[in-house]
Short mmCIF file of C-alpha atoms in Angstrom, two decimals:
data_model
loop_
_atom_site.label_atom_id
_atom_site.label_comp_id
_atom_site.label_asym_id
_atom_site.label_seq_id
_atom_site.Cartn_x
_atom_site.Cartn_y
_atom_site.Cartn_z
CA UNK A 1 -22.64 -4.45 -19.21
CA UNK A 2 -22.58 -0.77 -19.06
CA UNK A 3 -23.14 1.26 -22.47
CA UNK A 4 -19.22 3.14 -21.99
CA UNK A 5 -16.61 2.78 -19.54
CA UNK A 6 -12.74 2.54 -19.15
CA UNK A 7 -11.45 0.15 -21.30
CA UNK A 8 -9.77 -2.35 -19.61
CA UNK A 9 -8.53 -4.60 -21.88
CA UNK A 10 -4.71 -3.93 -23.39
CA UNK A 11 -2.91 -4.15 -26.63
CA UNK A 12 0.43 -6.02 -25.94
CA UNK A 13 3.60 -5.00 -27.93
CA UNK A 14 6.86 -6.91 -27.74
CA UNK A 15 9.90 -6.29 -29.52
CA UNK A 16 13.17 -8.23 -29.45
CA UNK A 17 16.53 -7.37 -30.73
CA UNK A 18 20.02 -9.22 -31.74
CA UNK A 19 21.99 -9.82 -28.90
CA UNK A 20 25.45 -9.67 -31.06
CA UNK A 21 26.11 -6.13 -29.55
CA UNK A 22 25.81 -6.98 -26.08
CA UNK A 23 29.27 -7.96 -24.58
CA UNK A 24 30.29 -8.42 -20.74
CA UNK A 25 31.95 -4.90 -20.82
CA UNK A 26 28.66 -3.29 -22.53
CA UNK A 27 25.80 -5.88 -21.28
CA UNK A 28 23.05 -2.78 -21.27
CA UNK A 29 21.32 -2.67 -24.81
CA UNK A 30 18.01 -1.43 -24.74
CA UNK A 31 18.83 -0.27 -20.84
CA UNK A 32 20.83 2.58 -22.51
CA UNK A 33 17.91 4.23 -24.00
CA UNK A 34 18.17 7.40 -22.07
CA UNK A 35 14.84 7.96 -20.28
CA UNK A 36 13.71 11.43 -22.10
CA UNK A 37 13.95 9.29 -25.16
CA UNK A 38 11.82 7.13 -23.61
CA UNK A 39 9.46 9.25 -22.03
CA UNK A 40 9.19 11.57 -25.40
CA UNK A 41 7.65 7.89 -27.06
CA UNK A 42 5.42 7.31 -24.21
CA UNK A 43 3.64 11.06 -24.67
CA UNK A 44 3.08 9.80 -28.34
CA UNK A 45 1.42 6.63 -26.99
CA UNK A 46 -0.55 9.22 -24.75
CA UNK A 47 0.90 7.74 -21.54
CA UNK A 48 3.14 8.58 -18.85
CA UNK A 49 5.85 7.10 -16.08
CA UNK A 50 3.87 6.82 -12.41
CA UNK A 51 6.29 4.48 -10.85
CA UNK A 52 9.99 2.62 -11.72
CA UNK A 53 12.08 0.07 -10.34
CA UNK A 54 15.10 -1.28 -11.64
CA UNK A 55 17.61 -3.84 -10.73
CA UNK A 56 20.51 -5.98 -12.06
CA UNK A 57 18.08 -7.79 -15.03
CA UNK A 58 15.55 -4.96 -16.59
CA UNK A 59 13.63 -1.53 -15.75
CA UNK A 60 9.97 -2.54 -14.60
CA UNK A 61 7.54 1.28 -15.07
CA UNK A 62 4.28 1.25 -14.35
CA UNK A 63 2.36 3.98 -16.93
CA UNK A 64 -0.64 5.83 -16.47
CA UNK A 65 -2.45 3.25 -18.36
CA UNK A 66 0.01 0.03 -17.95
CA UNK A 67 3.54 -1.13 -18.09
CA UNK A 68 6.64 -0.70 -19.69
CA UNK A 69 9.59 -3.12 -19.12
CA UNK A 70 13.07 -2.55 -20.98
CA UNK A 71 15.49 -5.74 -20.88
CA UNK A 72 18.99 -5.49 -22.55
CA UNK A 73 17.58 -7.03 -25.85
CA UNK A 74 13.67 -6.60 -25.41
CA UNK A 75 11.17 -3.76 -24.87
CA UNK A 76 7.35 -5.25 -23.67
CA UNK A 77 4.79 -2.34 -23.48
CA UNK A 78 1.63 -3.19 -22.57
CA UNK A 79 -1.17 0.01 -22.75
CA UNK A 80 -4.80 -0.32 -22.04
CA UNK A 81 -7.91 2.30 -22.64
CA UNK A 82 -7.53 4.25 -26.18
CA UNK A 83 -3.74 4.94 -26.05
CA UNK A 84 -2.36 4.82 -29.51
CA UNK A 85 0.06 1.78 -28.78
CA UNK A 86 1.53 1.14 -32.44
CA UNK A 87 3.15 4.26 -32.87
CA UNK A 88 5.81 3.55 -30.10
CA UNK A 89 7.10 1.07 -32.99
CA UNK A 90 9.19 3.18 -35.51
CA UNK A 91 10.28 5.44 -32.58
CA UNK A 92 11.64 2.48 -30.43
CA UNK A 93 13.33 0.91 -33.41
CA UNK A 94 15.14 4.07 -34.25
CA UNK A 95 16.44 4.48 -30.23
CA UNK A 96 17.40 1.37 -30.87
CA UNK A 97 19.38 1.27 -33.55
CA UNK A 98 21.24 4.68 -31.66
CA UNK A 99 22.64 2.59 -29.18
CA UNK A 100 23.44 -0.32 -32.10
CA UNK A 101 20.86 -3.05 -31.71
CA UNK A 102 19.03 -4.13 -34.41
CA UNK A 103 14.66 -5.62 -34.34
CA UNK A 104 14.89 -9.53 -34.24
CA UNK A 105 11.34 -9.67 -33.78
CA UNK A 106 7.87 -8.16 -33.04
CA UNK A 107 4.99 -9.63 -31.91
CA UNK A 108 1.39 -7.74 -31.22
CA UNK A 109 -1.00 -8.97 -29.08
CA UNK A 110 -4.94 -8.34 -27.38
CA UNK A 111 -7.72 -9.69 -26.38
CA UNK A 112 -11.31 -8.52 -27.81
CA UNK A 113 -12.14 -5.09 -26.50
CA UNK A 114 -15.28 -4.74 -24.08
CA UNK A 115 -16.31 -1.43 -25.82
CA UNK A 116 -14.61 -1.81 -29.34
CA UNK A 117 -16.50 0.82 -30.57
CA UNK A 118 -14.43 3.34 -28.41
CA UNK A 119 -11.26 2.16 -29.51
CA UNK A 120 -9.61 4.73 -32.27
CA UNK A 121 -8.23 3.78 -35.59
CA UNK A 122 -6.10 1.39 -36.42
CA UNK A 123 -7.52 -0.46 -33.04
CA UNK A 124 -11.67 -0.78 -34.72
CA UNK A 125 -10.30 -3.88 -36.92
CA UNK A 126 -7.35 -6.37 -36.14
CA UNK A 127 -7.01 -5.89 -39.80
CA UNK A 128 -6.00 -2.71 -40.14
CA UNK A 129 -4.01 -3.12 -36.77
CA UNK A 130 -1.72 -5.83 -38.60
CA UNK A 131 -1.47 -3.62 -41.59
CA UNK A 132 -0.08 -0.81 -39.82
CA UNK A 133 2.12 -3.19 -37.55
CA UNK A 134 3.76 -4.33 -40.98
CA UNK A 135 3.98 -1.21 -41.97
CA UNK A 136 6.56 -0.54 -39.27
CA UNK A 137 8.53 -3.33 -39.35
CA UNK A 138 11.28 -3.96 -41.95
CA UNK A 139 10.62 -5.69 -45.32
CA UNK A 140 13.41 -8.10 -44.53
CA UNK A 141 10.81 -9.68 -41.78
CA UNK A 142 9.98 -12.97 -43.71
CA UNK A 143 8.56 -14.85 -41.09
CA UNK A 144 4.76 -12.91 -40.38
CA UNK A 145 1.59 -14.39 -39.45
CA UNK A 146 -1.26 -13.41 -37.91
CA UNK A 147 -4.02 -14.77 -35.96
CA UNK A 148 -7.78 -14.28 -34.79
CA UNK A 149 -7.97 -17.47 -32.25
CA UNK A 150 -11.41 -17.36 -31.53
CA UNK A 151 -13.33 -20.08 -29.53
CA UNK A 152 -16.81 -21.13 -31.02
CA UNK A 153 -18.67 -21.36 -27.83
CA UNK A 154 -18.10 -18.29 -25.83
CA UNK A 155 -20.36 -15.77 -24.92
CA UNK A 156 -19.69 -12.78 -25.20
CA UNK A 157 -17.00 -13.95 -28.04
CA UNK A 158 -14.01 -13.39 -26.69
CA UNK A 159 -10.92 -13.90 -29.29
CA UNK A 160 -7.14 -13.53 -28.94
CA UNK A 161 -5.52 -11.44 -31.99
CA UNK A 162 -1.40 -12.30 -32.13
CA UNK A 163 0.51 -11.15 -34.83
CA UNK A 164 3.92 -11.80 -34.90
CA UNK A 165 7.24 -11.05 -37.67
CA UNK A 166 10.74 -11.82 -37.10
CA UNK A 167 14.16 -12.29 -38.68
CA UNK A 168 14.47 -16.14 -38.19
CA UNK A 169 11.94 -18.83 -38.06
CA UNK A 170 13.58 -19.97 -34.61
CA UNK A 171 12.15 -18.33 -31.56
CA UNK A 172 15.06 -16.82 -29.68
CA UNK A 173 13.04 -16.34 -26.48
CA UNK A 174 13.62 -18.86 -23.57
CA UNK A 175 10.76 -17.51 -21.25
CA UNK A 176 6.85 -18.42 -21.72
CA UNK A 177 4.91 -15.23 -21.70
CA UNK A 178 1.48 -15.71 -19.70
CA UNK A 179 -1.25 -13.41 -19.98
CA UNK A 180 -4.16 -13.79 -18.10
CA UNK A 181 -7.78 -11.56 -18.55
CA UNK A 182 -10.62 -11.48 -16.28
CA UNK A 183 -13.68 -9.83 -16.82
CA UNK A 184 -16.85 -9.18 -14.02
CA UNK A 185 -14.28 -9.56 -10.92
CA UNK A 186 -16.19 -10.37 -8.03
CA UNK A 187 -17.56 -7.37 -6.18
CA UNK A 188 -16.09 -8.19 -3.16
CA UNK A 189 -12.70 -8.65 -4.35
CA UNK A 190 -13.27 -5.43 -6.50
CA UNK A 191 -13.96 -3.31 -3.76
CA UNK A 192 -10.17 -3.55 -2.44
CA UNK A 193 -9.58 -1.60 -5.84
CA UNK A 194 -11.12 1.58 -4.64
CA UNK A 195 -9.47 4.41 -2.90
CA UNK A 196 -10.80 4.97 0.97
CA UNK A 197 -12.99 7.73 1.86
CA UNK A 198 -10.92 9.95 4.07
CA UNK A 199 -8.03 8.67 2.19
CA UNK A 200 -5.05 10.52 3.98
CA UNK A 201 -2.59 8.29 2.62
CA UNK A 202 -0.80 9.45 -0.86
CA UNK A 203 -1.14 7.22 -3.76
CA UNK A 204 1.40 4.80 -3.06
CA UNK A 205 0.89 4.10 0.14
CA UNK A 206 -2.97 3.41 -0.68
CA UNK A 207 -1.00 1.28 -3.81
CA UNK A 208 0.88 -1.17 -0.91
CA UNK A 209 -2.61 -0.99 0.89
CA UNK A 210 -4.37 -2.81 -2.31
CA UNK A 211 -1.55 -4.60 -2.54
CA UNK A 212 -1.67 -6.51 1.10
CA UNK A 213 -5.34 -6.51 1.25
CA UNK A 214 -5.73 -7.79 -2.28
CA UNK A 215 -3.20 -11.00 -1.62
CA UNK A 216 -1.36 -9.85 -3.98
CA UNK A 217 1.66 -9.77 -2.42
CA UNK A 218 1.35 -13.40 -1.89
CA UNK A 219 1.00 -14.48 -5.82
CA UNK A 220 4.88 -14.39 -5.63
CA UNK A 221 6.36 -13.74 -2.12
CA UNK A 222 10.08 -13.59 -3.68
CA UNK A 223 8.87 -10.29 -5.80
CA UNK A 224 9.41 -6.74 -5.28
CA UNK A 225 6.09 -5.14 -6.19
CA UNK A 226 5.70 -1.43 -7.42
CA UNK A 227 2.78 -0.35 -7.13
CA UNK A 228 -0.02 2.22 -7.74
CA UNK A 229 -3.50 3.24 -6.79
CA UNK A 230 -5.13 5.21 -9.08
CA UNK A 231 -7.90 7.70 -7.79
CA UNK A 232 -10.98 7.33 -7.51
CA UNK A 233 -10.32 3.53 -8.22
CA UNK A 234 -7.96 1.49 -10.46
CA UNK A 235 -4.44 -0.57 -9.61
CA UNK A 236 -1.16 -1.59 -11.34
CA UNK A 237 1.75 -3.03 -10.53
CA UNK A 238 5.02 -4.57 -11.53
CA UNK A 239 6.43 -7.49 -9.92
CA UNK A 240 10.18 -7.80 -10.13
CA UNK A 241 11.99 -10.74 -9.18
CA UNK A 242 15.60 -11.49 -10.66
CA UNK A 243 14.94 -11.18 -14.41
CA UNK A 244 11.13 -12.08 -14.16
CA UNK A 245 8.38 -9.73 -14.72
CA UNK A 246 5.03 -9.86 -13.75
CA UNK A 247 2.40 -7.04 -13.98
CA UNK A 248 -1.31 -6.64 -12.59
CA UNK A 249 -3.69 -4.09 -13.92
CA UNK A 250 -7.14 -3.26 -12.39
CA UNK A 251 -10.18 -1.63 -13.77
CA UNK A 252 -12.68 -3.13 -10.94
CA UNK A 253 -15.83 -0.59 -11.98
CA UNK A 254 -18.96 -2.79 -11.89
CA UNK A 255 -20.02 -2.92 -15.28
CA UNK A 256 -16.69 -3.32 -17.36
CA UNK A 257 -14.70 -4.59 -14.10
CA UNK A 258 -11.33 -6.26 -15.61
CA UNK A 259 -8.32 -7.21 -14.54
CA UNK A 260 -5.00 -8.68 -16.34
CA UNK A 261 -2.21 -11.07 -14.94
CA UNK A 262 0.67 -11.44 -16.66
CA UNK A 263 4.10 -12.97 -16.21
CA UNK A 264 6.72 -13.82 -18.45
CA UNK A 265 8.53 -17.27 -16.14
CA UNK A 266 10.43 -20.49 -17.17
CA UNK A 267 8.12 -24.15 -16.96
CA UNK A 268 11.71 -25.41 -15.50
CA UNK A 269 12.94 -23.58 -12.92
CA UNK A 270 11.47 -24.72 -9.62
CA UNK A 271 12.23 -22.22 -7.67
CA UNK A 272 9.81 -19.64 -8.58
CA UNK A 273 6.99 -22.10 -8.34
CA UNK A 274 4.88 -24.29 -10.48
CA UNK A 275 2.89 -22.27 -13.04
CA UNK A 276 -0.25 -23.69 -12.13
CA UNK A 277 0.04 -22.62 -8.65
CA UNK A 278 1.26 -19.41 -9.22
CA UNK A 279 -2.30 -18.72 -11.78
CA UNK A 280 -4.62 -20.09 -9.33
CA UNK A 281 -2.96 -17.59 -6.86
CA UNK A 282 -3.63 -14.28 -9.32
CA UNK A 283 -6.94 -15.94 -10.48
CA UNK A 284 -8.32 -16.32 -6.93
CA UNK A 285 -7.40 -12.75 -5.92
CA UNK A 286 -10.32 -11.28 -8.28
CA UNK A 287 -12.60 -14.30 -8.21
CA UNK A 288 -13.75 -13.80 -11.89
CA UNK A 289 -16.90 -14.87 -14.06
CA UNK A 290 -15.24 -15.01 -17.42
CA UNK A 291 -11.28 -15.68 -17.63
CA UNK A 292 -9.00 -16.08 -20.94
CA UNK A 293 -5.72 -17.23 -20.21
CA UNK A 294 -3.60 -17.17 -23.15
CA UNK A 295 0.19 -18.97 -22.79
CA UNK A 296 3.19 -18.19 -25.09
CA UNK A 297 5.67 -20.88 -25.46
CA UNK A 298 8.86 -19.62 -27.33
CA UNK A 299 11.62 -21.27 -27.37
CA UNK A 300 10.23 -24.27 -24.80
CA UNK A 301 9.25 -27.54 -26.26
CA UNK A 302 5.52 -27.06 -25.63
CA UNK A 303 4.43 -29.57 -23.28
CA UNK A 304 0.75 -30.54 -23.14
CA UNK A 305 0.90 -32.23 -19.77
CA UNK A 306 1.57 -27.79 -18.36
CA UNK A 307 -1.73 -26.96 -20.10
CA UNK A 308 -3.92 -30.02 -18.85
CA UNK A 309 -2.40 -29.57 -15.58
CA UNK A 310 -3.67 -25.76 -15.15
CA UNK A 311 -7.16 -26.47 -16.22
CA UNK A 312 -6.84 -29.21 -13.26
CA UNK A 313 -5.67 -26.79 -10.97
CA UNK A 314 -8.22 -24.25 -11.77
CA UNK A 315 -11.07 -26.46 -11.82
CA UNK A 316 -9.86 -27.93 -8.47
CA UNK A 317 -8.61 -25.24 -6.96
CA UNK A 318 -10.96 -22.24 -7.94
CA UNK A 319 -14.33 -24.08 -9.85
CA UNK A 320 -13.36 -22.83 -13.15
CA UNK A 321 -14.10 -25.41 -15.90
CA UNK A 322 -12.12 -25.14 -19.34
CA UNK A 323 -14.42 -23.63 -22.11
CA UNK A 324 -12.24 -23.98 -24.88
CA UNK A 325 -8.79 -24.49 -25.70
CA UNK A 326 -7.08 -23.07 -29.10
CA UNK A 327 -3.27 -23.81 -30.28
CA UNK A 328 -1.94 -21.60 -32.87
CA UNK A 329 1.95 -22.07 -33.79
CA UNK A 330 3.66 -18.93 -34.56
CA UNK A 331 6.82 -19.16 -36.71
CA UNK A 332 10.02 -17.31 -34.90
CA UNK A 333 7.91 -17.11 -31.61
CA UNK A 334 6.80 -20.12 -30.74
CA UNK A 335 3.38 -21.85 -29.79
CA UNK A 336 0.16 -19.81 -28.26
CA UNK A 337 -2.28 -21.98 -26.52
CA UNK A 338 -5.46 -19.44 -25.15
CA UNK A 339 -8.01 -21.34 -22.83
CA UNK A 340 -11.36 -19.99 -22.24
CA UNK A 341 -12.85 -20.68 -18.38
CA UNK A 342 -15.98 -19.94 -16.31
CA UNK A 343 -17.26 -20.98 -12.97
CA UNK A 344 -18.39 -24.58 -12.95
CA UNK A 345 -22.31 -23.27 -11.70
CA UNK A 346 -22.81 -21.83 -15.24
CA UNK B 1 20.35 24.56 10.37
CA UNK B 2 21.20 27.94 9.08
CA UNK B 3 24.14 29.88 7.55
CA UNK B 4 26.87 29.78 9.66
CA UNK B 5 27.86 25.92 8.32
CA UNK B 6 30.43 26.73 6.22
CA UNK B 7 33.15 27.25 8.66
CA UNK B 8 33.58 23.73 9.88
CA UNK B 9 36.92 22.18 10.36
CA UNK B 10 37.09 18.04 10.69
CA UNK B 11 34.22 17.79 8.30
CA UNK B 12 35.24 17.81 4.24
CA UNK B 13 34.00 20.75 2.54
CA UNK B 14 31.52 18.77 -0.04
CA UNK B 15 30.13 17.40 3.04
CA UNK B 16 28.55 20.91 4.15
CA UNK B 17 24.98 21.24 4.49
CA UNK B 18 24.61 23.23 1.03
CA UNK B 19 20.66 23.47 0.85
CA UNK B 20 18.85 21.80 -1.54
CA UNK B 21 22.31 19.99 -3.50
CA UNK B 22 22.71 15.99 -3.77
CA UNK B 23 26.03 15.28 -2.55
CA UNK B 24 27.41 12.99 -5.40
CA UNK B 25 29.91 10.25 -2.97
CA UNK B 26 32.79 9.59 -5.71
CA UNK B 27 34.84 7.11 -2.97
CA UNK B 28 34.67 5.39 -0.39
CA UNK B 29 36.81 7.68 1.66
CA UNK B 30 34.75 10.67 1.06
CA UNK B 31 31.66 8.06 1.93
CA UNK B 32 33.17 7.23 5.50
CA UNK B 33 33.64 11.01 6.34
CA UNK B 34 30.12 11.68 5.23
CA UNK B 35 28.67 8.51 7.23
CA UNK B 36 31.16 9.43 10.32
CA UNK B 37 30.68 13.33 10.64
CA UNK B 38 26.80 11.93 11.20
CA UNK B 39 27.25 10.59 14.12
CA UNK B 40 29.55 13.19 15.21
CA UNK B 41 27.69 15.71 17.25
CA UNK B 42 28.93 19.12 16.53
CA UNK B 43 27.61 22.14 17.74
CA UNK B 44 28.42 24.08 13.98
CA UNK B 45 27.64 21.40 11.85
CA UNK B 46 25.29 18.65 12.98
CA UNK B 47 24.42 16.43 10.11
CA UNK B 48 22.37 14.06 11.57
CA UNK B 49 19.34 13.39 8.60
CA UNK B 50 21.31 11.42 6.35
CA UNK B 51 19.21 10.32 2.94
CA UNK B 52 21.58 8.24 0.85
CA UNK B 53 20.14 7.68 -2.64
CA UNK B 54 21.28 4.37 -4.25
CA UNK B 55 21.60 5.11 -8.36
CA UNK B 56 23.60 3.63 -11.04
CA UNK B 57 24.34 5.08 -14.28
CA UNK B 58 22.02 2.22 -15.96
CA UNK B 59 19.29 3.22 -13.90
CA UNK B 60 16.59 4.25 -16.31
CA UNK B 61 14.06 4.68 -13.48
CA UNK B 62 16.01 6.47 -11.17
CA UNK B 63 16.30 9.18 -14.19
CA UNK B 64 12.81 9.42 -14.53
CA UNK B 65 12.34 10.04 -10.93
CA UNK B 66 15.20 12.79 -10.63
CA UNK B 67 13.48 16.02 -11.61
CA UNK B 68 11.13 15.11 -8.78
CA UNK B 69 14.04 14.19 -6.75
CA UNK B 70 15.27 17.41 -6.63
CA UNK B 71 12.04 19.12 -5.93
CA UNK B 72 11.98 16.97 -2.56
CA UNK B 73 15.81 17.62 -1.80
CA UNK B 74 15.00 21.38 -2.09
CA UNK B 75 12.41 21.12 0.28
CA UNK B 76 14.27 19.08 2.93
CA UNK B 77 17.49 21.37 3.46
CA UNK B 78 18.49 20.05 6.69
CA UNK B 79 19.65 16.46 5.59
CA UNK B 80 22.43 15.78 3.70
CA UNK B 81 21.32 13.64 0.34
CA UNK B 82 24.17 11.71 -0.83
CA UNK B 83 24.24 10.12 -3.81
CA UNK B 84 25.82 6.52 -3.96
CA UNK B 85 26.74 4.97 -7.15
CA UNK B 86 26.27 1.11 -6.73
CA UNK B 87 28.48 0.13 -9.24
CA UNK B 88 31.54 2.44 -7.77
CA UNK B 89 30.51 1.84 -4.13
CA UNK B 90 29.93 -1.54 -4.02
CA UNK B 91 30.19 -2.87 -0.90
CA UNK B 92 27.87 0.63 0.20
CA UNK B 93 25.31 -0.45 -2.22
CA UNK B 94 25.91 -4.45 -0.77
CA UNK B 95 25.30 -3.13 3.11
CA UNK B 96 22.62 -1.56 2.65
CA UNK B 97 21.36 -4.24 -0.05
CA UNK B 98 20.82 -1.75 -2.91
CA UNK B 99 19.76 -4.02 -5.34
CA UNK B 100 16.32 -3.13 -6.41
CA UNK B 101 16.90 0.73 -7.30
CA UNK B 102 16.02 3.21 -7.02
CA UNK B 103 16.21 3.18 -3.49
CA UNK B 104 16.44 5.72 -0.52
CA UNK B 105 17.80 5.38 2.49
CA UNK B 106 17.32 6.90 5.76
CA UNK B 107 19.76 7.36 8.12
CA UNK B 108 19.62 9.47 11.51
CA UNK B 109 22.55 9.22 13.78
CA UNK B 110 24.24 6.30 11.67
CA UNK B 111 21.03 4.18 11.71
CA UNK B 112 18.84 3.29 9.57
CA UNK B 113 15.48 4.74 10.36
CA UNK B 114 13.43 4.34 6.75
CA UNK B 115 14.10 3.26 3.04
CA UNK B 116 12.02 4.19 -0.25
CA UNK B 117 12.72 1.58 -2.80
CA UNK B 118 11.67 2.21 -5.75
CA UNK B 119 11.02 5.39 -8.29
CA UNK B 120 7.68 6.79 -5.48
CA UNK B 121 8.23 10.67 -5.06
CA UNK B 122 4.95 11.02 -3.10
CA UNK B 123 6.38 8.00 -0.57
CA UNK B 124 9.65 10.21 -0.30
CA UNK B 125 7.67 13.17 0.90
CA UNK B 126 6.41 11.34 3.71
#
């Protein structure tokens, strides 16, 4: 591990909103956020807008370090390195409430940082994250927990911090929220991550070079992908297919290489493929030594047989054998499951 | 192209090549007169580099992208960028399947030659 380097590893914030302003004749909500608004909370996060895609669903914009995706009734951000992700929260709450919606929920995610001693305050302690999370959020927010999920075998320790608040004790969300990390990506595989020498292309068309080289393209065929190549090395992308996300980030520097996979999907909708299948696809195209792959289930029914059957999949598929596996329920958003894999040879 | 466009007869006036403007198509009649005068060769006006760029007023990304938009119009004054609203043009947007936005279009001679989807101003250039 190398004594400094880009910080891979992101801080996850989701926010959801009441839906009882959105009507057929005004179906927008958050969408309505004009973009300067948008951009002006982004410079405070210390990021900016490389790429965007929209469609009939949500606005997909890939940042300078990570993703942004605005849905009628929910804003994901997702930053990585040392950007100062909580203070987007009083900001977006307040554009919110301009165009009449009002925060249903918040929930605020990570893994553990590879060089936490980088990180700036709040971000040195989960503690003092949560507190200033809170902080934000409106006293009327009785339903709060947070979380350190940390598995007792893994070395380095790698733990998943969730903290989540909401209005109700339901979870109002219908999609489960995936987020895979993998740390020391294959060198190989890590090497499509780098721009050429003699590079003539511009950055996105070296982006949809990563892209087809990678496999990427082939995690979900049905997706639009917008894409980004960052110089001298580094990828994102946003996946976009109907109202499903999915986002790809890429530090692949030997020494802190990471990557992150994450889509938000339903368990029951066959058509976009079986979850399993869709992992060991993402999973494969890096070829990592340490994985964490930690699974929100809101408003599904968890179902046990989904997480035995991607630790089969992985194992079978890939060689990865299940370290550990933590539940953690989370009132108003649902159950978080986070499995810990390495390669079988270990 | 040059200056002497202006005086041109069959071909509606906000149809011109004006350097460096975004021609904003508000129906579908002024659409047909923009998408026929292209394959109309003319020896005053000859507007055969066609760009049509696929917005909608939701279109968060397609805002963030339009100051660099215009930089790229400004340098291209010999095609015509016209600018299709896909929720007043429908069956535009539905013909050239303009549903992931936002999205740029191509056109030489009434064909499509290239599209840009997505908010990718160095891709644009190109």
């Amino acid at each position: 591990m190398a004594v400094s380097g880009f910080e891979g590893f992101e801080k996850r914030l989701e926010l959801r909103f009441f839906n009882d302003s959105i009507t057929n004749n005004n179906p927008m909500g958050l969408r309505l956020i004009d973009f300067e608004s948008l951009d002006q909370v982004l410079n405070e996060v210390q990021c900016t807008v490389v790429s965007a895609v929209a469609n009939h669903s949500f606005d997909a914009y890939v940042l300078s370090e990570s993703s942004l995706f605005v849905y009628p009734t929910k804003i994901i951000i997702k930053t990585c390195g040392t950007t100062q992700l909580l203070k987007s929260i009083r900001p977006l709450i307040h554009l919110a409430r301009n165009v009449n919606l009002t925060l249903r929920a918040c929930r605020y995610s990570r893994g553990s940082f590879i060089f936490p001693n980088s990180q700036p305050f709040p971000y040195t302690s989960f503690e003092d994250e949560v507190v200033i999370v809170e902080e934000s959020l409106p006293k009327s927010f009785r339903y709060r927990k947070a979380s350190v999920m940390t598995p007792s075998n893994s070395n380095p320790s790698r733990a998943w911090h969730v903290f989540t608040a909401s209005a109700d004790v339901e979870p109002d969300e219908t999609l489960v929220v995936v987020e895979v990390c993998m740390t020391e990506l294959d060198r190989v595989n890590a090497r499509s991550f780098f721009r050429r020498k003699g590079d003539e292309g511009n950055s996105d068309s070296a982006g949809k070079e990563m892209t087809r080289l990678s496999g990427i393209d082939m995690i979900n065929a049905n997706a639009f992908i917008c894409d980004f190549a960052f110089d001298p090395c580094g990828y994102s992308m946003n996946g976009v297919d109907g109202d499903r996300y999915s986002t790809i980030h890429v530090t692949p520097e030997d020494g802190f290489s990471y990557a992150s996979f994450e889509c938000g999907l339903s368990l029951y909708d066959g058509g976009h493929g079986d979850i399993a299948e869709v992992l060991a696809r993402a999973i494969d195209v890096f070829r990592p030594d340490c994985l964490s792959i930690a699974t929100t289930y809101n408003g599904e029914d968890y179902d046990h047989e989904v997480t035995k059957r991607v630790e089969r999949v992985l194992a079978k598929k890939l060689g990865l054998k299940c370290r550990s596996r933590l539940m953690d329920e989370f009132p108003g958003s649902g159950t978080v499951v986070y499995q810990s894999f390495t390669p079988r040879r270990k | 192209m040059g200056s002497n466009v202006s005086s041109v007869h069959d071909v509606p006036s906000s149809v011109e090549n004006k350097n460096g403007l975004v021609v904003e198509i508000e129906s579908r009649r002024q659409w047909r007169s923009v998408f026929d005068s292209m394959k109309v060769s003319n020896k005053l006006v000859h507007i055969y580099k066609l760009v049509i760029d696929f917005t909608a007023a939701w279109c968060g990304p397609c805002k963030a992208m339009e100051p660099r938009v215009k930089e790229i119009v400004s340098r291209y004054p010999e095609a015509v960028f016209a600018r299709v609203d896909v929720d007043k043009l429908m069956d535009v947007a539905g013909t050239y399947r303009a549903n992931t936005l936002p999205a740029f279009v191509f056109m030489k001679r009434g064909e499509e030659i290239d599209r840009v989807v997505g908010a990718k101003p160095d891709e644009l250039q190109n």
